[in-house]
PDB file of C-alpha atoms in Angstrom:
ATOM      1  CA  MET A 575      41.384  -3.055  53.087  1.00 72.00           C
ATOM      2  CA  LEU A 576      37.926  -4.267  53.972  1.00 73.00           C
ATOM      3  CA  GLY A 577      36.625  -1.063  52.436  1.00 73.00           C
ATOM      4  CA  ALA A 578      38.473  -1.889  49.202  1.00 77.00           C
ATOM      5  CA  ALA A 579      36.778  -5.282  49.116  1.00 78.00           C
ATOM      6  CA  ALA A 580      33.382  -3.652  49.642  1.00 76.00           C
ATOM      7  CA  ILE A 581      34.067  -1.171  46.823  1.00 76.00           C
ATOM      8  CA  VAL A 582      34.982  -3.974  44.409  1.00 79.00           C
ATOM      9  CA  LEU A 583      31.788  -5.835  45.273  1.00 79.00           C
ATOM     10  CA  ILE A 584      29.733  -2.662  44.756  1.00 77.00           C
ATOM     11  CA  VAL A 585      31.243  -2.198  41.292  1.00 77.00           C
ATOM     12  CA  LEU A 586      30.526  -5.849  40.437  1.00 77.00           C
ATOM     13  CA  ALA A 587      26.928  -5.422  41.604  1.00 75.00           C
ATOM     14  CA  TYR A 588      26.616  -2.298  39.435  1.00 72.00           C
ATOM     15  CA  ARG A 589      27.927  -4.025  36.304  1.00 71.00           C
ATOM     16  CA  LYS A 590      26.003  -7.284  36.681  1.00 68.00           C
ATOM     17  CA  VAL A 591      22.248  -7.601  36.553  1.00 60.00           C
ATOM     18  CA  ARG A 592      22.191 -10.852  38.506  1.00 68.00           C
ATOM     19  CA  LYS A 593      22.951 -11.121  42.189  1.00 74.00           C
ATOM     20  CA  ILE A 594      26.615 -11.593  43.069  1.00 78.00           C
ATOM     21  CA  PRO A 595      27.257 -15.251  44.007  1.00 82.00           C
ATOM     22  CA  ARG A 596      27.963 -15.888  47.666  1.00 84.00           C
ATOM     23  CA  ARG A 597      31.252 -17.626  46.827  1.00 87.00           C
ATOM     24  CA  THR A 598      32.491 -14.413  45.164  1.00 84.00           C
ATOM     25  CA  ILE A 599      31.740 -12.385  48.285  1.00 84.00           C
ATOM     26  CA  VAL A 600      33.319 -14.983  50.599  1.00 87.00           C
ATOM     27  CA  GLY A 601      36.353 -15.311  48.338  1.00 86.00           C
ATOM     28  CA  CYS A 602      36.885 -11.557  48.199  1.00 84.00           C
ATOM     29  CA  TYR A 603      36.831 -11.120  51.967  1.00 85.00           C
ATOM     30  CA  ALA A 604      38.856 -14.302  52.519  1.00 88.00           C
ATOM     31  CA  LEU A 605      41.595 -12.840  50.313  1.00 87.00           C
ATOM     32  CA  ILE A 606      41.612  -9.671  52.399  1.00 85.00           C
ATOM     33  CA  VAL A 607      41.810 -11.668  55.640  1.00 87.00           C
ATOM     34  CA  GLY A 608      44.742 -13.630  54.199  1.00 89.00           C
ATOM     35  CA  TRP A 609      46.600 -10.423  53.366  1.00 86.00           C
ATOM     36  CA  MET A 610      45.884  -9.092  56.866  1.00 88.00           C
ATOM     37  CA  LEU A 611      47.464 -12.210  58.388  1.00 90.00           C
ATOM     38  CA  VAL A 612      50.535 -11.683  56.216  1.00 90.00           C
ATOM     39  CA  MET A 613      50.722  -8.056  57.321  1.00 87.00           C
ATOM     40  CA  ALA A 614      50.436  -9.143  60.952  1.00 88.00           C
ATOM     41  CA  TRP A 615      53.411 -11.466  60.482  1.00 90.00           C
ATOM     42  CA  ILE A 616      55.464  -8.734  58.752  1.00 87.00           C
ATOM     43  CA  SER A 617      54.762  -6.188  61.481  1.00 86.00           C
ATOM     44  CA  ALA A 618      55.432  -8.587  64.371  1.00 87.00           C
ATOM     45  CA  PRO A 619      58.897  -7.160  65.151  1.00 85.00           C
ATOM     46  CA  ALA A 620      57.529  -3.623  65.228  1.00 84.00           C
ATOM     47  CA  ARG A 621      54.747  -4.625  67.593  1.00 84.00           C
ATOM     48  CA  SER A 622      57.187  -6.413  69.893  1.00 86.00           C
ATOM     49  CA  MET A 623      59.348  -3.266  69.999  1.00 86.00           C
ATOM     50  CA  GLY A 624      56.324  -1.028  70.525  1.00 83.00           C
ATOM     51  CA  VAL A 625      57.016   1.134  67.473  1.00 81.00           C
ATOM     52  CA  ALA A 626      55.246   1.881  64.190  1.00 77.00           C
ATOM     53  CA  ILE A 627      56.079  -0.207  61.133  1.00 76.00           C
ATOM     54  CA  GLU A 628      57.508   2.912  59.441  1.00 74.00           C
ATOM     55  CA  GLU A 629      60.141   3.248  62.182  1.00 76.00           C
ATOM     56  CA  LEU A 630      61.712  -0.122  61.343  1.00 77.00           C
ATOM     57  CA  ARG A 631      63.123   1.412  58.135  1.00 78.00           C
ATOM     58  CA  SER A 632      63.723  -2.006  56.587  1.00 81.00           C
ATOM     59  CA  VAL A 633      62.411  -4.273  53.874  1.00 84.00           C
ATOM     60  CA  ARG A 634      59.553  -5.160  56.208  1.00 85.00           C
ATOM     61  CA  THR A 635      58.336  -1.573  55.987  1.00 82.00           C
ATOM     62  CA  VAL A 636      58.301  -1.760  52.183  1.00 85.00           C
ATOM     63  CA  ALA A 637      56.553  -5.161  52.134  1.00 87.00           C
ATOM     64  CA  TYR A 638      53.945  -4.031  54.655  1.00 86.00           C
ATOM     65  CA  MET A 639      53.168  -0.815  52.790  1.00 84.00           C
ATOM     66  CA  ALA A 640      53.142  -2.599  49.423  1.00 86.00           C
ATOM     67  CA  ILE A 641      50.346  -4.885  50.608  1.00 85.00           C
ATOM     68  CA  TYR A 642      48.521  -2.120  52.445  1.00 83.00           C
ATOM     69  CA  ALA A 643      48.739   0.422  49.622  1.00 82.00           C
ATOM     70  CA  ALA A 644      47.868  -1.930  46.743  1.00 83.00           C
ATOM     71  CA  GLN A 645      44.303  -2.739  47.780  1.00 82.00           C
ATOM     72  CA  MET A 646      42.635   0.652  47.485  1.00 82.00           C
ATOM     73  CA  PRO A 647      44.209   1.738  44.161  1.00 85.00           C
ATOM     74  CA  LEU A 648      42.993  -1.497  42.587  1.00 84.00           C
ATOM     75  CA  ALA A 649      39.498  -0.870  43.938  1.00 84.00           C
ATOM     76  CA  VAL A 650      39.644   2.754  42.791  1.00 83.00           C
ATOM     77  CA  ALA A 651      40.651   1.599  39.305  1.00 86.00           C
ATOM     78  CA  ALA A 652      37.454  -0.456  39.102  1.00 84.00           C
ATOM     79  CA  VAL A 653      35.443   2.545  40.326  1.00 83.00           C
ATOM     80  CA  ALA A 654      37.146   4.832  37.807  1.00 86.00           C
ATOM     81  CA  TYR A 655      36.257   2.461  34.978  1.00 85.00           C
ATOM     82  CA  ALA A 656      32.581   2.453  36.037  1.00 83.00           C
ATOM     83  CA  CYS A 657      32.529   6.257  36.443  1.00 83.00           C
ATOM     84  CA  LEU A 658      34.094   6.822  33.027  1.00 85.00           C
ATOM     85  CA  ARG A 659      31.443   4.613  31.458  1.00 83.00           C
ATOM     86  CA  ILE A 660      28.755   6.707  33.129  1.00 81.00           C
ATOM     87  CA  LEU A 661      30.347   9.966  31.974  1.00 83.00           C
ATOM     88  CA  ARG A 662      30.607   8.675  28.399  1.00 82.00           C
ATOM     89  CA  ASP A 663      27.001   7.460  28.378  1.00 77.00           C
ATOM     90  CA  GLY A 664      24.878  10.122  26.717  1.00 70.00           C
ATOM     91  CA  GLU A 665      21.658   8.843  28.307  1.00 72.00           C
ATOM     92  CA  GLN A 666      22.702   9.609  31.899  1.00 75.00           C
ATOM     93  CA  ASN A 667      21.189  12.703  33.518  1.00 78.00           C
ATOM     94  CA  ARG A 668      23.143  15.599  34.992  1.00 80.00           C
ATOM     95  CA  ALA A 669      22.828  14.465  38.612  1.00 79.00           C
ATOM     96  CA  THR A 670      24.255  11.025  37.814  1.00 80.00           C
ATOM     97  CA  ARG A 671      27.152  12.597  35.932  1.00 82.00           C
ATOM     98  CA  LEU A 672      27.808  14.924  38.858  1.00 84.00           C
ATOM     99  CA  TRP A 673      27.964  12.046  41.335  1.00 80.00           C
ATOM    100  CA  ALA A 674      30.206  10.064  38.976  1.00 82.00           C
ATOM    101  CA  GLY A 675      32.593  13.007  38.641  1.00 84.00           C
ATOM    102  CA  LEU A 676      32.680  13.519  42.423  1.00 81.00           C
ATOM    103  CA  ILE A 677      33.411   9.832  43.026  1.00 81.00           C
ATOM    104  CA  LEU A 678      36.120   9.897  40.353  1.00 84.00           C
ATOM    105  CA  CYS A 679      37.868  12.882  41.981  1.00 84.00           C
ATOM    106  CA  THR A 680      37.587  11.320  45.435  1.00 81.00           C
ATOM    107  CA  GLY A 681      39.019   8.046  44.138  1.00 82.00           C
ATOM    108  CA  ALA A 682      41.955   9.895  42.599  1.00 84.00           C
ATOM    109  CA  VAL A 683      42.767  11.497  45.976  1.00 83.00           C
ATOM    110  CA  SER A 684      42.497   8.132  47.708  1.00 82.00           C
ATOM    111  CA  ALA A 685      44.771   6.452  45.146  1.00 83.00           C
ATOM    112  CA  PHE A 686      47.299   9.272  45.533  1.00 84.00           C
ATOM    113  CA  ASP A 687      47.172   8.848  49.317  1.00 82.00           C
ATOM    114  CA  HIS A 688      47.975   5.130  49.192  1.00 82.00           C
ATOM    115  CA  LEU A 689      50.594   5.326  46.462  1.00 84.00           C
ATOM    116  CA  THR A 690      52.508   8.067  48.269  1.00 84.00           C
ATOM    117  CA  ARG A 691      52.429   5.946  51.429  1.00 82.00           C
ATOM    118  CA  PHE A 692      54.269   3.212  49.522  1.00 83.00           C
ATOM    119  CA  ALA A 693      56.741   5.686  48.018  1.00 85.00           C
ATOM    120  CA  ASN A 694      57.416   7.076  51.488  1.00 82.00           C
ATOM    121  CA  ALA A 695      58.054   3.563  52.829  1.00 82.00           C
ATOM    122  CA  VAL A 696      60.583   2.874  50.073  1.00 84.00           C
ATOM    123  CA  LEU A 697      62.464   6.099  50.814  1.00 83.00           C
ATOM    124  CA  MET A 698      62.453   5.466  54.543  1.00 79.00           C
ATOM    125  CA  SER A 699      63.773   1.920  54.080  1.00 80.00           C
ATOM    126  CA  VAL A 700      66.892   3.279  52.360  1.00 80.00           C
ATOM    127  CA  GLU A 701      67.366   5.973  55.001  1.00 78.00           C
ATOM    128  CA  VAL A 702      66.328   8.874  52.740  1.00 79.00           C
ATOM    129  CA  THR A 703      64.793  11.826  54.535  1.00 77.00           C
ATOM    130  CA  ASN A 704      63.547  14.900  52.702  1.00 80.00           C
ATOM    131  CA  GLY A 705      60.584  17.252  52.531  1.00 79.00           C
ATOM    132  CA  PHE A 706      58.393  14.602  50.929  1.00 79.00           C
ATOM    133  CA  THR A 707      59.010  11.998  53.618  1.00 76.00           C
ATOM    134  CA  ASP A 708      58.440  14.577  56.361  1.00 77.00           C
ATOM    135  CA  TRP A 709      55.183  15.724  54.757  1.00 78.00           C
ATOM    136  CA  ARG A 710      53.984  12.180  54.112  1.00 76.00           C
ATOM    137  CA  SER A 711      54.793  10.966  57.622  1.00 70.00           C
ATOM    138  CA  GLN A 712      52.911  13.858  59.205  1.00 71.00           C
ATOM    139  CA  SER A 713      49.897  14.054  56.875  1.00 68.00           C
ATOM    140  CA  ASN A 714      48.194  10.685  57.080  1.00 65.00           C
ATOM    141  CA  ASP A 715      44.867  12.214  58.081  1.00 65.00           C
ATOM    142  CA  VAL A 716      45.104  15.169  55.687  1.00 67.00           C
ATOM    143  CA  LEU A 717      44.292  13.002  52.675  1.00 71.00           C
ATOM    144  CA  PHE A 718      42.336  10.264  54.443  1.00 71.00           C
ATOM    145  CA  LEU A 719      39.662  12.235  56.298  1.00 72.00           C
ATOM    146  CA  PRO A 720      38.330  14.323  53.359  1.00 72.00           C
ATOM    147  CA  THR A 721      38.144  11.196  51.205  1.00 70.00           C
ATOM    148  CA  ALA A 722      36.351   9.265  53.933  1.00 72.00           C
ATOM    149  CA  CYS A 723      33.840  12.092  54.421  1.00 75.00           C
ATOM    150  CA  VAL A 724      33.034  12.332  50.717  1.00 71.00           C
ATOM    151  CA  LEU A 725      32.698   8.552  50.401  1.00 69.00           C
ATOM    152  CA  ALA A 726      30.399   8.536  53.436  1.00 71.00           C
ATOM    153  CA  ALA A 727      28.195  11.143  51.746  1.00 71.00           C
ATOM    154  CA  VAL A 728      28.147   9.138  48.512  1.00 67.00           C
ATOM    155  CA  VAL A 729      27.253   5.915  50.328  1.00 66.00           C
ATOM    156  CA  ALA A 730      24.558   7.730  52.328  1.00 72.00           C
ATOM    157  CA  ALA A 731      22.700   8.694  49.130  1.00 69.00           C
ATOM    158  CA  PRO A 732      21.504   5.163  48.218  1.00 69.00           C
ATOM    159  CA  VAL A 733      20.791   4.442  51.884  1.00 73.00           C
ATOM    160  CA  LEU A 734      18.499   7.474  52.089  1.00 77.00           C
ATOM    161  CA  ALA A 735      16.879   6.440  48.799  1.00 74.00           C
ATOM    162  CA  ALA A 736      16.198   2.970  50.217  1.00 73.00           C
ATOM    163  CA  VAL A 737      14.668   4.483  53.349  1.00 78.00           C
ATOM    164  CA  ARG A 738      12.414   6.737  51.249  1.00 77.00           C
ATOM    165  CA  ALA A 739      11.345   3.734  49.165  1.00 74.00           C
ATOM    166  CA  LYS A 740      10.547   1.808  52.361  1.00 76.00           C
ATOM    167  CA  LEU A 741       8.386   4.720  53.524  1.00 77.00           C
ATOM    168  CA  HIS A 742       6.743   5.007  50.055  1.00 76.00           C
ATOM    169  CA  ASN A 743       8.047   8.563  49.777  1.00 78.00           C
ATOM    170  CA  ASP A 744      10.410   8.140  46.817  1.00 79.00           C
ATOM    171  CA  PRO A 745       9.631   9.492  43.305  1.00 83.00           C
ATOM    172  CA  SER A 746       8.696   6.036  41.997  1.00 83.00           C
ATOM    173  CA  SER A 747       6.197   5.454  44.815  1.00 84.00           C
ATOM    174  CA  VAL A 748       4.624   8.849  44.126  1.00 86.00           C
ATOM    175  CA  ALA A 749       4.443   8.003  40.415  1.00 86.00           C
ATOM    176  CA  VAL A 750       2.841   4.633  41.210  1.00 86.00           C
ATOM    177  CA  SER A 751       0.191   6.357  43.344  1.00 87.00           C
ATOM    178  CA  THR A 752      -0.540   8.744  40.475  1.00 86.00           C
ATOM    179  CA  LEU A 753      -0.656   6.021  37.809  1.00 85.00           C
ATOM    180  CA  THR A 754      -2.677   3.470  39.794  1.00 86.00           C
ATOM    181  CA  PRO A 755      -6.208   4.823  39.044  1.00 87.00           C
ATOM    182  CA  MET A 756      -5.612   5.038  35.296  1.00 85.00           C
ATOM    183  CA  TRP A 757      -3.710   1.756  35.265  1.00 86.00           C
ATOM    184  CA  GLN A 758      -6.565  -0.032  37.058  1.00 86.00           C
ATOM    185  CA  ASP A 759      -9.165   1.352  34.622  1.00 85.00           C
ATOM    186  CA  LEU A 760      -7.091   0.443  31.579  1.00 86.00           C
ATOM    187  CA  SER A 761      -6.165  -3.009  32.849  1.00 85.00           C
ATOM    188  CA  THR A 762      -9.835  -3.697  33.645  1.00 85.00           C
ATOM    189  CA  ALA A 763     -11.007  -2.571  30.207  1.00 83.00           C
ATOM    190  CA  LEU A 764      -8.057  -4.164  28.384  1.00 84.00           C
ATOM    191  CA  PRO A 765      -6.967  -7.157  30.489  1.00 83.00           C
ATOM    192  CA  ALA A 766      -4.756  -8.485  27.697  1.00 82.00           C
ATOM    193  CA  MET A 767      -2.478  -5.457  28.128  1.00 78.00           C
ATOM    194  CA  SER A 768      -1.734  -6.132  31.807  1.00 75.00           C
ATOM    195  CA  ILE A 769       0.125  -8.749  33.810  1.00 77.00           C
ATOM    196  CA  GLU A 770      -1.497  -9.822  37.061  1.00 68.00           C
ATOM    197  CA  SER A 771       1.788  -9.629  38.989  1.00 70.00           C
ATOM    198  CA  THR A 772       2.416  -5.960  38.137  1.00 67.00           C
ATOM    199  CA  GLY A 773       0.678  -4.598  41.225  1.00 65.00           C
ATOM    200  CA  LEU A 774       2.455  -7.159  43.413  1.00 72.00           C
ATOM    201  CA  LEU A 775       6.027  -6.224  42.510  1.00 75.00           C
ATOM    202  CA  PRO A 776       7.925  -5.385  45.734  1.00 73.00           C
ATOM    203  CA  ASN A 777      10.046  -2.642  44.175  1.00 77.00           C
ATOM    204  CA  SER A 778       8.345   0.682  43.457  1.00 80.00           C
ATOM    205  CA  VAL A 779      10.747   1.336  40.567  1.00 81.00           C
ATOM    206  CA  ASP A 780       9.750  -1.948  38.912  1.00 82.00           C
ATOM    207  CA  ARG A 781       6.048  -1.248  39.502  1.00 84.00           C
ATOM    208  CA  GLU A 782       6.313   2.203  37.951  1.00 86.00           C
ATOM    209  CA  HIS A 783       8.220   0.839  34.948  1.00 87.00           C
ATOM    210  CA  ARG A 784       5.690  -1.965  34.393  1.00 88.00           C
ATOM    211  CA  MET A 785       2.680   0.328  34.855  1.00 87.00           C
ATOM    212  CA  ARG A 786       4.018   2.845  32.344  1.00 89.00           C
ATOM    213  CA  ILE A 787       4.562   0.122  29.753  1.00 90.00           C
ATOM    214  CA  GLU A 788       1.094  -1.336  30.256  1.00 89.00           C
ATOM    215  CA  CYS A 789      -0.569   2.101  30.148  1.00 88.00           C
ATOM    216  CA  GLU A 790       1.297   2.971  26.947  1.00 89.00           C
ATOM    217  CA  ASP A 791       0.252  -0.335  25.342  1.00 89.00           C
ATOM    218  CA  ALA A 792      -3.364   0.254  26.347  1.00 88.00           C
ATOM    219  CA  VAL A 793      -3.356   3.845  25.041  1.00 88.00           C
ATOM    220  CA  PHE A 794      -1.867   2.636  21.755  1.00 89.00           C
ATOM    221  CA  THR A 795      -4.765   0.175  21.473  1.00 88.00           C
ATOM    222  CA  LEU A 796      -7.242   3.009  22.089  1.00 89.00           C
ATOM    223  CA  LEU A 797      -5.777   5.329  19.430  1.00 89.00           C
ATOM    224  CA  PRO A 798      -8.303   4.234  16.730  1.00 88.00           C
ATOM    225  CA  TYR A 799     -11.101   5.355  19.052  1.00 89.00           C
ATOM    226  CA  MET A 800      -9.671   8.878  19.438  1.00 89.00           C
ATOM    227  CA  THR A 801     -10.396  11.827  17.204  1.00 87.00           C
ATOM    228  CA  GLU A 802      -7.734  13.890  15.487  1.00 86.00           C
ATOM    229  CA  GLN A 803      -8.397  16.691  17.956  1.00 85.00           C
ATOM    230  CA  GLU A 804      -7.800  14.356  20.898  1.00 84.00           C
ATOM    231  CA  ARG A 805      -4.561  13.002  19.420  1.00 84.00           C
ATOM    232  CA  ARG A 806      -2.934  16.379  18.830  1.00 84.00           C
ATOM    233  CA  GLU A 807       0.540  16.799  20.325  1.00 82.00           C
ATOM    234  CA  GLU A 808      -0.145  20.080  22.110  1.00 83.00           C
ATOM    235  CA  ALA A 809      -2.937  18.603  24.246  1.00 82.00           C
ATOM    236  CA  THR A 810      -2.663  19.208  27.994  1.00 86.00           C
ATOM    237  CA  PRO A 811      -2.455  16.306  30.486  1.00 83.00           C
ATOM    238  CA  MET A 812      -6.085  16.863  31.492  1.00 87.00           C
ATOM    239  CA  GLN A 813      -7.160  16.784  27.839  1.00 87.00           C
ATOM    240  CA  ARG A 814      -5.209  13.576  27.293  1.00 87.00           C
ATOM    241  CA  CYS A 815      -6.903  11.950  30.294  1.00 86.00           C
ATOM    242  CA  ALA A 816     -10.285  13.045  28.939  1.00 88.00           C
ATOM    243  CA  ALA A 817      -9.353  11.616  25.539  1.00 88.00           C
ATOM    244  CA  ILE A 818      -8.504   8.243  27.133  1.00 88.00           C
ATOM    245  CA  VAL A 819     -11.813   8.203  29.010  1.00 88.00           C
ATOM    246  CA  ASN A 820     -13.737   9.063  25.832  1.00 89.00           C
ATOM    247  CA  ALA A 821     -11.849   6.387  23.873  1.00 88.00           C
ATOM    248  CA  LEU A 822     -12.760   3.791  26.507  1.00 88.00           C
ATOM    249  CA  GLU A 823     -16.444   4.774  26.240  1.00 89.00           C
ATOM    250  CA  ARG A 824     -16.346   4.583  22.441  1.00 89.00           C
ATOM    251  CA  ARG A 825     -14.708   1.167  22.624  1.00 87.00           C
ATOM    252  CA  ARG A 826     -17.353  -0.098  25.056  1.00 85.00           C
ATOM    253  CA  ALA A 827     -20.090   1.260  22.776  1.00 86.00           C
ATOM    254  CA  ALA A 828     -18.489  -0.418  19.774  1.00 84.00           C
ATOM    255  CA  LEU A 829     -18.286  -3.731  21.612  1.00 81.00           C
ATOM    256  CA  ARG A 830     -21.977  -3.465  22.559  1.00 79.00           C
ATOM    257  CA  ASN A 831     -22.806  -3.267  18.834  1.00 76.00           C
ATOM    258  CA  LEU A 832     -20.961  -6.478  18.035  1.00 66.00           C
ATOM    259  CA  VAL A 833     -22.805  -9.811  17.556  1.00 48.00           C
ATOM    260  CA  TRP A 834     -21.355 -13.256  17.149  1.00 44.00           C
ATOM    261  CA  PRO A 835     -22.030 -14.776  13.688  1.00 44.00           C
ATOM    262  CA  ARG A 836     -23.837 -18.085  13.515  1.00 45.00           C
ATOM    263  CA  HIS A 837     -20.841 -19.795  11.933  1.00 42.00           C
ATOM    264  CA  GLY A 838     -18.581 -18.700  14.806  1.00 43.00           C
ATOM    265  CA  GLY A 839     -15.395 -16.694  14.490  1.00 44.00           C
ATOM    266  CA  LEU A 840     -14.836 -13.051  15.354  1.00 44.00           C
ATOM    267  CA  PRO A 841     -17.745 -10.703  16.106  1.00 44.00           C
ATOM    268  CA  THR A 842     -18.915  -8.245  13.439  1.00 46.00           C
ATOM    269  CA  LYS A 843     -20.424  -4.794  13.798  1.00 44.00           C
ATOM    270  CA  THR A 844     -24.165  -4.524  13.038  1.00 42.00           C
ATOM    271  CA  SER A 845     -26.511  -1.641  12.657  1.00 38.00           C
ATOM    272  CA  CYS A 846     -29.211  -0.746  15.139  1.00 37.00           C
ATOM    273  CA  CYS A 847     -31.918  -2.120  12.872  1.00 38.00           C
ATOM    274  CA  ALA A 848     -30.093  -5.431  12.591  1.00 39.00           C
ATOM    275  CA  SER A 849     -29.872  -5.588  16.360  1.00 37.00           C
ATOM    276  CA  ARG A 850     -33.620  -4.983  16.655  1.00 37.00           C
ATOM    277  CA  LYS A 851     -34.331  -7.577  13.950  1.00 40.00           C
ATOM    278  CA  HIS A 852     -32.390 -10.370  15.547  1.00 41.00           C
ATOM    279  CA  GLY A 853     -32.841  -9.278  19.176  1.00 41.00           C
ATOM    280  CA  PRO A 854     -30.695 -10.308  22.059  1.00 39.00           C
ATOM    281  CA  SER A 855     -32.119 -13.807  22.062  1.00 40.00           C
ATOM    282  CA  ALA A 856     -31.009 -14.366  18.496  1.00 40.00           C
ATOM    283  CA  ARG A 857     -27.344 -13.987  19.415  1.00 39.00           C
ATOM    284  CA  PRO A 858     -25.653 -17.286  20.066  1.00 41.00           C
ATOM    285  CA  LYS A 859     -23.570 -17.488  23.171  1.00 41.00           C
ATOM    286  CA  PRO A 860     -19.881 -16.953  22.433  1.00 39.00           C
TER     287      PRO A 860
END
């Protein structure tokens, strides 16, 4: 039941961008604790007799199993909705779709496990014994353990990803290390294209995303300083880096040939002879 509450909170965290309010978390677990107290009261006669709740074969068995079995199917329904959205999203990659399909199948087994527990309790309360009740009474771990193992593997994936990010060994950290030299050069040459807080973002995924955007904006600004040969689509990564370096040099050279007009305003390009005529001292300070 506590696991069902955790699953619901995970789905809420996945759907919402903002952090889940503390009152939602407290309310979710408080509801589970309340149901556990009710279950403790229902199973009190069985505990006093030293038998399992299924052996009472009364309405208490049905009530206990109804509360116990309802939590996980509801949580699985929320998970199934999120997984179906992922599978229907055409922008998701193959690995994400694979994990979503695995979680969906595991949730279906878990829902079947809990629903058949309730059906077995109903049959036992009316003194019905058949092959289904015998199988269900003797196979609690058959359906529970495989589901628990798969869910443990699924939960371990984000934990391992967080550990790799902490050790700066995740793909985003590697991408940040690769982008940092070019990003620093571009942000120094084109400070208007960069935000000072980009390099201070705590999350490597956010840093990579911000660096890529700023590098793309800077390269777009440098496109007028590139030749047609440098802008061709079939250029290799090394040729593209060389084109960016050459564009930065051409931009610096163009800025060196700009003088501020006497009436103020934007700088204008002058010829070499005009620069020699006026001289550096003739340029008013911007």
